[in-house]
Amino acid sequence: MSPVRRLMALASTTLPAKSGLSLWCPTSPSSLARRLPTRFSPPIGSRIASRGIVTASFANENREFVIIGGGNAAGYAARTFVENGMADGRLCIVTKEAYAPYERPALTKAYLFPPEKKPARLPGFHTCVGGGGERQTPDWYKEKGIEMIYEDPVTGADFEKQTLTTNTGKQLKYGSLIIATGCTASRFPDKIGGNLPGVHYIREVADADSLISSLGKSKKVVIVGGGYIGMEVAAAAVAWNLDTTIVFPEDQLLQRLFTPSLAQRYEELYRQNGVKFVKGASINNLEAGSDGRVTAVKLADGSTIEADTVVIGIGAKPAIGPFETLAMNKSIGGIQVDGLFRTSTPGIFAIGDVAAFPLKIYDRMTRVEHVDHARRSAQHCVKSLLTAHTDTYDYLPYFYSRVFEYEGSSRKVWWQFFGDNVGEAVEVGNFDPKIATFWIDSGRLKGVLVESGSPEEFQLLPKLARSQPIVDKAKLASASSVEEALEIAQAALQS
């Protein structure tokens, strides 16, 4: 197996089948709790220093609470600090980006639409609009007394002295620290062309802007990876009327979630929109022309696919940065935390994609790379930090995608999934436009996915997944429509 195939396979199989969508390690939440500290209160000296009573040569004025990272989690954490009256003059956010926190999912969806199809742009999707909240522009942070340090990532940390060092050499002080650094995109090595001009990875606005620039001049796009990024970028490329090919090592799209039958439905929809698939493929290297720009993707079997733009979407890894001395979860990656998002180091918390936390509903450790978890973990962590709130985080896994939603699209796609994709799958519907898949394990409904559901139907899904009712599998399978199947499942809630 080539190095690239191993990398792609690893990215696509980080969620083992026996555990459904949730990464896990043998550590039980109860044993983790025994090792983690009780609620942290910073030493009196550090609390005084963070309020400016003791002067020091630190670059940040707001020192009581510091958040590292400027993504979704940071934005929702900031809102929670404001709601509790603890932001003004107390909270500092340090980010490597030039922008205030924003709703990152837009970058592979509406942000990539061509100019004539009304693409999303900032400030339109700053947090917390995706969660139904206020749009927190840079001015909002100023008005709330939140100190923002832009384009200066943290590169060093001294946990004993409670200090941080940024890329430009700034020294920062904190009383309590929240790590919300998210993930970084998995990349192809330089030696096989991973950084050639025309090769793109998407995690930030600057990445998406660079891709848009390429798409505007492109004719042939190859997308490496058949997961969320691959599916969403391919749908956007269709809007640009580009020759689009998706290459991946698995035998179906989104293998970690979709059943083979469900994947086939989506693949056919993409083919109808002109997208080509190369499945079960291993990439040998990316080829460049005389100008140094990417010209083709060479496969392990010796064949090549012409491309003037290549997008790599093969997964991500936790952005640990200077925090590798904290307790890590080696099985699933990320910084180990308890149900209140406390690390094993007093006064330090981790939230969002970077946190390995106890998934209470399924009694296992997990790490979730999703905007919904970023929002909820941020809110839960800050409430626990500021109040007497001590309830363990009780997250229900949730994933969704929305594609082909630009003007002129013949078919818009919007599916939602809740729960765990374990057990036997029961599919109902013909994908015209609705289809539903129910996962049943030991007679109980564990997970459910619905495409093109109504608002009421989507609202039912988390209730079903959390309650895990006993359902009649044969009755469910014989349902003549998605609506009838959901009625059967809903009736099981009351039995």
Short mmCIF file of C-alpha atoms in Angstrom, two decimals:
data_model
loop_
_atom_site.label_atom_id
_atom_site.label_comp_id
_atom_site.label_asym_id
_atom_site.label_seq_id
_atom_site.Cartn_x
_atom_site.Cartn_y
_atom_site.Cartn_z
CA MET A 1 0.00 0.00 0.00
CA SER A 2 1.44 3.39 -0.98
CA PRO A 3 2.07 6.06 1.70
CA VAL A 4 -0.74 8.21 0.28
CA ARG A 5 -3.21 5.34 0.22
CA ARG A 6 -2.35 4.59 3.85
CA LEU A 7 -2.90 8.26 4.73
CA MET A 8 -6.24 8.38 2.92
CA ALA A 9 -7.34 5.08 4.43
CA LEU A 10 -6.40 6.26 7.91
CA ALA A 11 -8.40 9.44 7.48
CA SER A 12 -11.44 7.51 6.31
CA THR A 13 -11.34 4.81 8.96
CA THR A 14 -10.69 6.81 12.11
CA LEU A 15 -14.22 5.94 13.20
CA PRO A 16 -14.27 2.18 13.70
CA ALA A 17 -17.34 0.34 12.49
CA LYS A 18 -18.06 -1.34 15.79
CA SER A 19 -18.28 2.06 17.44
CA GLY A 20 -20.29 3.77 14.72
CA LEU A 21 -19.44 7.40 14.22
CA SER A 22 -17.72 7.97 17.51
CA LEU A 23 -14.01 7.56 18.06
CA TRP A 24 -13.22 5.91 21.33
CA CYS A 25 -10.54 4.45 23.54
CA PRO A 26 -10.74 1.88 26.33
CA THR A 27 -10.51 4.54 29.03
CA SER A 28 -13.84 4.72 30.81
CA PRO A 29 -15.28 8.12 31.78
CA SER A 30 -15.46 7.03 35.42
CA SER A 31 -11.76 6.19 35.59
CA LEU A 32 -10.94 9.46 33.87
CA ALA A 33 -12.94 11.42 36.42
CA ARG A 34 -10.90 9.93 39.24
CA ARG A 35 -7.74 11.36 37.72
CA LEU A 36 -9.03 14.84 36.94
CA PRO A 37 -9.13 17.67 39.46
CA THR A 38 -12.19 19.11 41.08
CA ARG A 39 -13.49 22.53 40.05
CA PHE A 40 -10.53 24.85 39.59
CA SER A 41 -10.11 28.23 41.22
CA PRO A 42 -6.94 30.10 40.21
CA PRO A 43 -4.48 30.92 42.98
CA ILE A 44 -5.17 34.27 44.63
CA GLY A 45 -1.97 35.74 43.20
CA SER A 46 -2.89 34.88 39.63
CA ARG A 47 -6.43 36.20 40.10
CA ILE A 48 -5.07 39.49 41.36
CA ALA A 49 -2.56 39.67 38.51
CA SER A 50 -5.24 38.90 35.95
CA ARG A 51 -7.22 41.90 37.16
CA GLY A 52 -4.25 44.19 36.75
CA ILE A 53 -3.58 44.81 40.45
CA VAL A 54 -0.10 43.37 40.05
CA THR A 55 1.61 44.89 37.01
CA ALA A 56 3.80 42.93 34.64
CA SER A 57 5.12 43.27 31.11
CA PHE A 58 2.40 41.24 29.43
CA ALA A 59 0.84 42.15 26.09
CA ASN A 60 -2.75 41.38 27.06
CA GLU A 61 -4.77 43.67 29.32
CA ASN A 62 -7.53 41.09 29.87
CA ARG A 63 -5.92 38.24 31.77
CA GLU A 64 -8.53 36.50 33.85
CA PHE A 65 -9.73 34.28 30.99
CA VAL A 66 -7.83 33.56 27.77
CA ILE A 67 -9.15 31.56 24.81
CA ILE A 68 -6.65 30.23 22.28
CA GLY A 69 -8.23 29.81 18.85
CA GLY A 70 -10.64 31.89 16.82
CA GLY A 71 -13.10 29.36 15.38
CA ASN A 72 -16.67 28.39 16.18
CA ALA A 73 -15.92 27.26 19.71
CA ALA A 74 -14.23 30.57 20.60
CA GLY A 75 -17.16 32.59 19.31
CA TYR A 76 -19.75 30.63 21.28
CA ALA A 77 -17.56 30.65 24.37
CA ALA A 78 -17.30 34.45 24.09
CA ARG A 79 -21.08 34.75 23.92
CA THR A 80 -21.44 32.61 27.04
CA PHE A 81 -18.94 34.79 28.93
CA VAL A 82 -20.97 37.84 27.91
CA GLU A 83 -24.25 36.22 28.98
CA ASN A 84 -22.75 35.61 32.41
CA GLY A 85 -21.39 39.15 32.74
CA MET A 86 -17.77 37.93 32.83
CA ALA A 87 -16.33 39.17 29.51
CA ASP A 88 -15.80 42.92 29.85
CA GLY A 89 -12.19 43.58 30.82
CA ARG A 90 -11.67 39.91 31.69
CA LEU A 91 -11.64 37.90 28.44
CA CYS A 92 -8.92 37.77 25.78
CA ILE A 93 -9.07 35.71 22.55
CA VAL A 94 -5.88 34.88 20.64
CA THR A 95 -6.23 33.69 17.05
CA LYS A 96 -3.95 33.02 14.10
CA GLU A 97 -6.57 34.32 11.70
CA ALA A 98 -7.29 37.90 10.63
CA TYR A 99 -11.00 37.53 11.35
CA ALA A 100 -13.29 37.41 14.36
CA PRO A 101 -14.77 33.92 14.95
CA TYR A 102 -17.05 32.71 12.17
CA GLU A 103 -19.23 29.73 11.25
CA ARG A 104 -16.59 27.56 9.60
CA PRO A 105 -18.93 25.12 7.73
CA ALA A 106 -19.74 27.89 5.24
CA LEU A 107 -16.24 27.60 3.77
CA THR A 108 -17.00 24.36 1.93
CA LYS A 109 -20.60 25.28 1.14
CA ALA A 110 -21.97 28.69 0.13
CA TYR A 111 -18.61 30.44 0.38
CA LEU A 112 -17.41 28.49 -2.66
CA PHE A 113 -20.32 29.49 -4.91
CA PRO A 114 -19.34 31.48 -8.03
CA PRO A 115 -19.94 35.25 -7.90
CA GLU A 116 -23.17 35.15 -9.90
CA LYS A 117 -24.74 32.64 -7.50
CA LYS A 118 -24.66 34.84 -4.38
CA PRO A 119 -21.81 33.30 -2.37
CA ALA A 120 -21.60 33.75 1.40
CA ARG A 121 -19.12 36.35 2.61
CA LEU A 122 -18.07 37.83 5.91
CA PRO A 123 -19.43 39.54 7.95
CA GLY A 124 -22.51 37.52 7.01
CA PHE A 125 -21.52 34.33 8.83
CA HIS A 126 -19.69 35.45 11.94
CA THR A 127 -20.71 33.46 15.00
CA CYS A 128 -23.27 33.02 16.35
CA VAL A 129 -25.66 33.27 13.38
CA GLY A 130 -25.40 29.55 12.66
CA GLY A 131 -26.86 28.79 16.07
CA GLY A 132 -29.61 31.39 15.82
CA GLY A 133 -27.69 34.02 17.79
CA GLU A 134 -26.37 37.50 17.24
CA ARG A 135 -23.80 38.22 14.53
CA GLN A 136 -20.60 38.88 16.49
CA THR A 137 -18.58 41.20 14.25
CA PRO A 138 -15.22 42.65 15.34
CA ASP A 139 -17.11 45.66 16.69
CA TRP A 140 -19.20 43.36 18.88
CA TYR A 141 -16.07 42.15 20.67
CA LYS A 142 -14.93 45.74 21.22
CA GLU A 143 -18.33 46.74 22.57
CA LYS A 144 -18.32 43.81 24.98
CA GLY A 145 -14.85 44.63 26.29
CA ILE A 146 -13.28 41.48 24.85
CA GLU A 147 -9.64 41.83 23.86
CA MET A 148 -8.83 40.29 20.46
CA ILE A 149 -5.31 39.44 19.34
CA TYR A 150 -5.39 38.63 15.61
CA GLU A 151 -2.89 36.90 13.30
CA ASP A 152 -0.57 35.90 16.14
CA PRO A 153 -0.88 32.21 17.11
CA VAL A 154 0.34 30.91 20.44
CA THR A 155 3.58 28.99 19.99
CA GLY A 156 4.67 28.40 23.57
CA ALA A 157 3.18 27.85 27.02
CA ASP A 158 4.48 27.79 30.59
CA PHE A 159 1.72 26.22 32.64
CA GLU A 160 3.47 26.74 36.00
CA LYS A 161 3.81 30.47 35.40
CA GLN A 162 0.46 30.64 33.56
CA THR A 163 2.02 32.43 30.61
CA LEU A 164 1.87 32.08 26.83
CA THR A 165 4.18 33.14 24.03
CA THR A 166 2.89 34.12 20.59
CA ASN A 167 4.53 33.85 17.20
CA THR A 168 5.61 37.50 17.31
CA GLY A 169 7.11 37.11 20.77
CA LYS A 170 4.29 38.59 22.82
CA GLN A 171 4.04 37.35 26.40
CA LEU A 172 0.48 36.73 27.60
CA LYS A 173 -0.84 36.04 31.09
CA TYR A 174 -3.89 33.98 31.99
CA GLY A 175 -5.85 32.97 35.06
CA SER A 176 -7.94 30.31 33.32
CA LEU A 177 -7.08 29.02 29.85
CA ILE A 178 -9.45 27.54 27.26
CA ILE A 179 -7.82 25.74 24.33
CA ALA A 180 -10.06 25.93 21.25
CA THR A 181 -7.49 25.42 18.50
CA GLY A 182 -9.56 22.94 16.47
CA CYS A 183 -7.86 20.85 13.80
CA THR A 184 -5.45 21.22 10.93
CA ALA A 185 -5.98 19.63 7.53
CA SER A 186 -4.13 16.40 6.81
CA ARG A 187 -1.72 17.15 3.97
CA PHE A 188 0.11 15.29 1.24
CA PRO A 189 3.91 15.31 1.69
CA ASP A 190 5.93 17.87 -0.25
CA LYS A 191 7.85 15.10 -2.01
CA ILE A 192 4.74 13.93 -3.86
CA GLY A 193 3.50 17.44 -4.71
CA GLY A 194 1.42 18.25 -1.65
CA ASN A 195 2.27 21.95 -1.78
CA LEU A 196 2.35 22.60 -5.52
CA PRO A 197 0.60 25.76 -6.76
CA GLY A 198 -2.98 24.79 -7.53
CA VAL A 199 -3.16 22.26 -4.66
CA HIS A 200 -5.58 23.33 -1.94
CA TYR A 201 -6.63 22.42 1.61
CA ILE A 202 -9.57 24.10 3.36
CA ARG A 203 -9.67 25.07 7.03
CA GLU A 204 -9.75 28.88 7.05
CA VAL A 205 -11.06 31.84 5.05
CA ALA A 206 -7.65 32.38 3.46
CA ASP A 207 -7.68 28.77 2.23
CA ALA A 208 -11.14 29.17 0.70
CA ASP A 209 -10.18 32.49 -0.92
CA SER A 210 -7.18 30.83 -2.54
CA LEU A 211 -9.36 27.99 -3.84
CA ILE A 212 -11.93 30.42 -5.26
CA SER A 213 -9.16 32.20 -7.13
CA SER A 214 -8.13 28.86 -8.67
CA LEU A 215 -11.68 27.83 -9.52
CA GLY A 216 -12.20 31.06 -11.43
CA LYS A 217 -9.35 30.13 -13.78
CA SER A 218 -9.77 26.36 -13.74
CA LYS A 219 -11.14 23.87 -16.26
CA LYS A 220 -10.47 20.52 -14.57
CA VAL A 221 -10.75 19.92 -10.84
CA VAL A 222 -9.74 16.76 -9.01
CA ILE A 223 -10.88 16.32 -5.42
CA VAL A 224 -9.05 13.77 -3.31
CA GLY A 225 -11.25 12.26 -0.59
CA GLY A 226 -14.82 10.95 -0.58
CA GLY A 227 -15.94 12.38 2.77
CA TYR A 228 -17.65 15.63 3.78
CA ILE A 229 -15.04 17.93 2.25
CA GLY A 230 -14.94 15.98 -1.00
CA MET A 231 -18.71 15.89 -1.42
CA GLU A 232 -19.23 19.55 -0.55
CA VAL A 233 -16.38 20.91 -2.68
CA ALA A 234 -17.44 18.77 -5.64
CA ALA A 235 -20.98 20.14 -5.42
CA ALA A 236 -19.59 23.67 -5.39
CA ALA A 237 -17.34 22.93 -8.39
CA VAL A 238 -20.43 21.89 -10.35
CA ALA A 239 -21.75 25.43 -9.89
CA TRP A 240 -18.64 26.70 -11.68
CA ASN A 241 -19.35 24.32 -14.62
CA LEU A 242 -16.00 22.61 -14.20
CA ASP A 243 -14.88 19.12 -15.19
CA THR A 244 -14.95 17.54 -11.72
CA THR A 245 -13.56 14.19 -10.53
CA ILE A 246 -13.55 12.75 -6.99
CA VAL A 247 -10.82 10.20 -6.18
CA PHE A 248 -10.81 8.08 -3.02
CA PRO A 249 -9.53 4.70 -1.82
CA GLU A 250 -12.85 3.34 -0.53
CA ASP A 251 -15.53 1.73 -2.68
CA GLN A 252 -18.21 4.29 -1.81
CA LEU A 253 -18.79 7.87 -0.67
CA LEU A 254 -18.70 8.73 3.04
CA GLN A 255 -18.07 5.16 4.09
CA ARG A 256 -17.94 5.96 7.79
CA LEU A 257 -21.62 6.94 7.76
CA PHE A 258 -23.47 6.00 4.58
CA THR A 259 -24.61 2.46 3.90
CA PRO A 260 -23.59 1.16 0.45
CA SER A 261 -27.15 1.61 -0.77
CA LEU A 262 -27.38 5.18 0.49
CA ALA A 263 -23.98 6.07 -0.95
CA GLN A 264 -25.10 4.75 -4.33
CA ARG A 265 -28.06 7.15 -4.31
CA TYR A 266 -25.85 10.16 -3.68
CA GLU A 267 -23.25 9.02 -6.18
CA GLU A 268 -25.90 8.81 -8.87
CA LEU A 269 -27.08 12.34 -8.04
CA TYR A 270 -23.52 13.61 -8.39
CA ARG A 271 -23.10 11.78 -11.71
CA GLN A 272 -26.28 13.45 -12.97
CA ASN A 273 -24.52 16.73 -12.22
CA GLY A 274 -21.48 15.69 -14.25
CA VAL A 275 -19.20 14.56 -11.41
CA LYS A 276 -16.97 11.56 -12.13
CA PHE A 277 -15.75 9.05 -9.56
CA VAL A 278 -12.52 7.07 -9.33
CA LYS A 279 -12.99 4.66 -6.44
CA GLY A 280 -10.59 2.27 -4.80
CA ALA A 281 -7.71 4.40 -6.06
CA SER A 282 -4.32 5.01 -4.52
CA ILE A 283 -2.46 8.19 -5.45
CA ASN A 284 1.21 7.98 -6.27
CA ASN A 285 1.97 11.68 -6.68
CA LEU A 286 0.79 15.01 -8.07
CA GLU A 287 2.48 16.13 -11.28
CA ALA A 288 3.54 19.65 -12.20
CA GLY A 289 4.02 21.47 -15.49
CA SER A 290 6.93 23.62 -16.62
CA ASP A 291 5.57 26.55 -14.61
CA GLY A 292 5.54 24.45 -11.45
CA ARG A 293 1.75 24.36 -11.19
CA VAL A 294 -0.14 21.09 -10.73
CA THR A 295 -1.24 19.48 -13.99
CA ALA A 296 -2.31 15.96 -13.07
CA VAL A 297 -2.92 13.37 -10.39
CA LYS A 298 -0.95 10.19 -10.97
CA LEU A 299 -2.48 7.02 -9.56
CA ALA A 300 -0.62 3.98 -8.26
CA ASP A 301 -1.70 1.95 -11.30
CA GLY A 302 0.19 4.39 -13.54
CA SER A 303 -2.84 6.19 -14.94
CA THR A 304 -3.21 9.96 -14.66
CA ILE A 305 -6.11 12.37 -14.29
CA GLU A 306 -5.57 15.83 -15.73
CA ALA A 307 -6.17 18.69 -13.30
CA ASP A 308 -5.35 22.37 -13.02
CA THR A 309 -6.83 22.51 -9.51
CA VAL A 310 -6.57 19.79 -6.87
CA VAL A 311 -8.39 19.87 -3.53
CA ILE A 312 -7.20 17.53 -0.78
CA GLY A 313 -9.89 16.52 1.70
CA ILE A 314 -8.54 13.47 3.51
CA GLY A 315 -9.34 14.36 7.09
CA ALA A 316 -7.80 16.45 9.85
CA LYS A 317 -5.78 16.13 13.02
CA PRO A 318 -6.08 17.96 16.35
CA ALA A 319 -4.13 21.23 16.47
CA ILE A 320 -2.18 20.43 19.63
CA GLY A 321 0.56 22.97 18.98
CA PRO A 322 2.49 23.90 22.14
CA PHE A 323 0.18 21.90 24.42
CA GLU A 324 1.63 18.43 23.87
CA THR A 325 2.74 18.25 27.52
CA LEU A 326 -0.90 18.15 28.61
CA ALA A 327 -2.54 14.74 29.03
CA MET A 328 -3.39 13.40 25.57
CA ASN A 329 -5.67 10.63 24.45
CA LYS A 330 -3.37 8.52 22.32
CA SER A 331 -6.12 6.30 20.95
CA ILE A 332 -8.31 8.97 19.38
CA GLY A 333 -6.06 12.01 19.48
CA GLY A 334 -6.72 15.29 21.19
CA ILE A 335 -6.40 16.69 24.68
CA GLN A 336 -8.02 14.53 27.35
CA VAL A 337 -10.78 16.26 29.33
CA ASP A 338 -13.57 15.29 31.68
CA GLY A 339 -17.30 15.97 31.37
CA LEU A 340 -16.75 19.64 32.25
CA PHE A 341 -13.92 19.99 29.70
CA ARG A 342 -11.22 20.26 32.37
CA THR A 343 -7.81 18.90 31.51
CA SER A 344 -5.68 17.20 34.15
CA THR A 345 -3.83 20.51 34.62
CA PRO A 346 -5.73 22.87 36.96
CA GLY A 347 -7.14 25.95 35.27
CA ILE A 348 -6.78 24.62 31.72
CA PHE A 349 -9.73 23.52 29.60
CA ALA A 350 -10.10 22.21 26.03
CA ILE A 351 -13.21 22.41 23.82
CA GLY A 352 -14.35 21.64 20.29
CA ASP A 353 -12.44 19.47 17.83
CA VAL A 354 -9.26 19.33 19.92
CA ALA A 355 -10.93 17.81 23.01
CA ALA A 356 -11.20 14.07 23.74
CA PHE A 357 -14.20 13.87 26.07
CA PRO A 358 -16.54 11.29 27.67
CA LEU A 359 -19.52 10.56 25.42
CA LYS A 360 -21.99 9.92 28.21
CA ILE A 361 -24.83 8.45 26.14
CA TYR A 362 -22.63 5.62 24.83
CA ASP A 363 -20.19 5.40 27.76
CA ARG A 364 -16.99 5.81 25.78
CA MET A 365 -14.38 8.43 25.06
CA THR A 366 -14.66 10.33 21.81
CA ARG A 367 -13.47 13.30 19.82
CA VAL A 368 -15.96 15.02 17.51
CA GLU A 369 -15.06 17.27 14.59
CA HIS A 370 -18.32 19.09 14.06
CA VAL A 371 -19.72 22.58 14.45
CA ASP A 372 -22.58 21.44 16.68
CA HIS A 373 -20.16 19.98 19.22
CA ALA A 374 -17.94 23.07 18.96
CA ARG A 375 -20.89 25.26 19.94
CA ARG A 376 -22.25 23.06 22.70
CA SER A 377 -18.90 22.18 24.26
CA ALA A 378 -17.97 25.86 24.42
CA GLN A 379 -21.19 26.79 26.18
CA HIS A 380 -20.99 23.87 28.59
CA CYS A 381 -17.36 24.54 29.49
CA VAL A 382 -17.85 28.25 30.18
CA LYS A 383 -21.01 27.68 32.23
CA SER A 384 -19.15 25.11 34.30
CA LEU A 385 -16.21 27.47 34.76
CA LEU A 386 -18.27 30.49 35.80
CA THR A 387 -21.17 28.98 37.75
CA ALA A 388 -22.06 26.14 40.06
CA HIS A 389 -23.11 24.14 37.00
CA THR A 390 -21.58 20.66 37.38
CA ASP A 391 -23.67 18.51 35.04
CA THR A 392 -21.59 16.21 32.84
CA TYR A 393 -21.69 17.10 29.16
CA ASP A 394 -24.26 14.84 27.54
CA TYR A 395 -23.74 15.13 23.81
CA LEU A 396 -25.76 13.37 21.13
CA PRO A 397 -23.68 12.90 17.95
CA TYR A 398 -25.08 14.94 15.08
CA PHE A 399 -23.88 15.35 11.51
CA TYR A 400 -25.38 17.05 8.49
CA SER A 401 -24.58 18.34 5.04
CA ARG A 402 -26.19 20.82 2.65
CA VAL A 403 -25.03 20.93 -0.98
CA PHE A 404 -26.22 22.01 -4.42
CA GLU A 405 -28.02 24.92 -2.76
CA TYR A 406 -26.97 27.62 -5.20
CA GLU A 407 -29.36 29.41 -7.55
CA GLY A 408 -30.30 27.34 -10.58
CA SER A 409 -29.59 23.97 -8.96
CA SER A 410 -32.04 21.29 -10.09
CA ARG A 411 -31.89 19.47 -6.76
CA LYS A 412 -30.87 20.73 -3.32
CA VAL A 413 -29.48 18.22 -0.83
CA TRP A 414 -29.87 18.49 2.92
CA TRP A 415 -29.55 15.51 5.21
CA GLN A 416 -29.28 15.18 8.98
CA PHE A 417 -28.06 12.28 11.11
CA PHE A 418 -28.37 11.76 14.86
CA GLY A 419 -27.10 8.98 17.10
CA ASP A 420 -24.85 6.02 16.37
CA ASN A 421 -24.66 4.07 13.11
CA VAL A 422 -24.36 0.64 14.68
CA GLY A 423 -26.39 -2.51 14.14
CA GLU A 424 -28.51 -3.33 11.12
CA ALA A 425 -29.55 -0.56 8.73
CA VAL A 426 -33.12 -0.28 7.44
CA GLU A 427 -33.65 2.00 4.44
CA VAL A 428 -37.00 3.54 3.54
CA GLY A 429 -37.82 5.82 0.61
CA ASN A 430 -36.79 6.28 -3.00
CA PHE A 431 -34.63 9.44 -2.79
CA ASP A 432 -37.21 11.40 -4.75
CA PRO A 433 -36.50 13.49 -2.79
CA LYS A 434 -36.75 11.78 0.61
CA ILE A 435 -34.94 8.80 1.99
CA ALA A 436 -34.36 7.60 5.55
CA THR A 437 -31.98 5.12 7.11
CA PHE A 438 -32.56 3.68 10.58
CA TRP A 439 -29.86 1.81 12.51
CA ILE A 440 -31.25 -0.85 14.88
CA ASP A 441 -29.11 -2.70 17.42
CA SER A 442 -30.57 -5.35 19.76
CA GLY A 443 -34.04 -4.15 18.86
CA ARG A 444 -33.38 -0.51 19.74
CA LEU A 445 -33.21 2.40 17.37
CA LYS A 446 -29.67 3.75 17.70
CA GLY A 447 -29.33 6.18 14.83
CA VAL A 448 -31.35 7.79 12.07
CA LEU A 449 -30.58 9.75 8.91
CA VAL A 450 -33.15 11.61 6.82
CA GLU A 451 -32.64 13.35 3.48
CA SER A 452 -34.92 16.28 2.55
CA GLY A 453 -36.96 16.09 5.72
CA SER A 454 -39.45 18.72 6.87
CA PRO A 455 -38.58 20.90 9.89
CA GLU A 456 -40.88 18.76 12.03
CA GLU A 457 -39.25 15.54 10.83
CA PHE A 458 -35.75 16.87 11.50
CA GLN A 459 -36.84 17.90 15.00
CA LEU A 460 -38.00 14.33 15.67
CA LEU A 461 -34.63 12.74 14.86
CA PRO A 462 -32.71 13.72 18.04
CA LYS A 463 -35.64 12.60 20.18
CA LEU A 464 -35.54 9.17 18.56
CA ALA A 465 -31.75 8.81 18.79
CA ARG A 466 -31.56 9.90 22.41
CA SER A 467 -34.52 7.79 23.59
CA GLN A 468 -33.44 4.69 21.65
CA PRO A 469 -36.94 3.17 21.58
CA ILE A 470 -37.58 -0.50 20.87
CA VAL A 471 -38.89 -0.71 17.30
CA ASP A 472 -40.39 -3.41 15.11
CA LYS A 473 -37.74 -3.77 12.43
CA ALA A 474 -40.01 -5.68 10.03
CA LYS A 475 -42.77 -3.10 10.37
CA LEU A 476 -40.30 -0.28 9.81
CA ALA A 477 -38.85 -1.97 6.71
CA SER A 478 -42.32 -2.44 5.23
CA ALA A 479 -43.22 1.24 5.51
CA SER A 480 -44.30 2.66 2.14
CA SER A 481 -42.78 6.10 2.74
CA VAL A 482 -40.38 8.04 4.93
CA GLU A 483 -43.35 9.72 6.57
CA GLU A 484 -44.89 6.38 7.53
CA ALA A 485 -41.57 5.06 8.83
CA LEU A 486 -41.09 8.12 11.04
CA GLU A 487 -44.65 7.71 12.36
CA ILE A 488 -43.82 4.11 13.31
CA ALA A 489 -40.66 5.24 15.07
CA GLN A 490 -42.46 8.08 16.81
CA ALA A 491 -45.16 5.72 18.05
CA ALA A 492 -42.41 3.58 19.58
CA LEU A 493 -41.43 6.54 21.74
CA GLN A 494 -44.75 6.35 23.56
CA SER A 495 -44.91 2.57 23.93
#
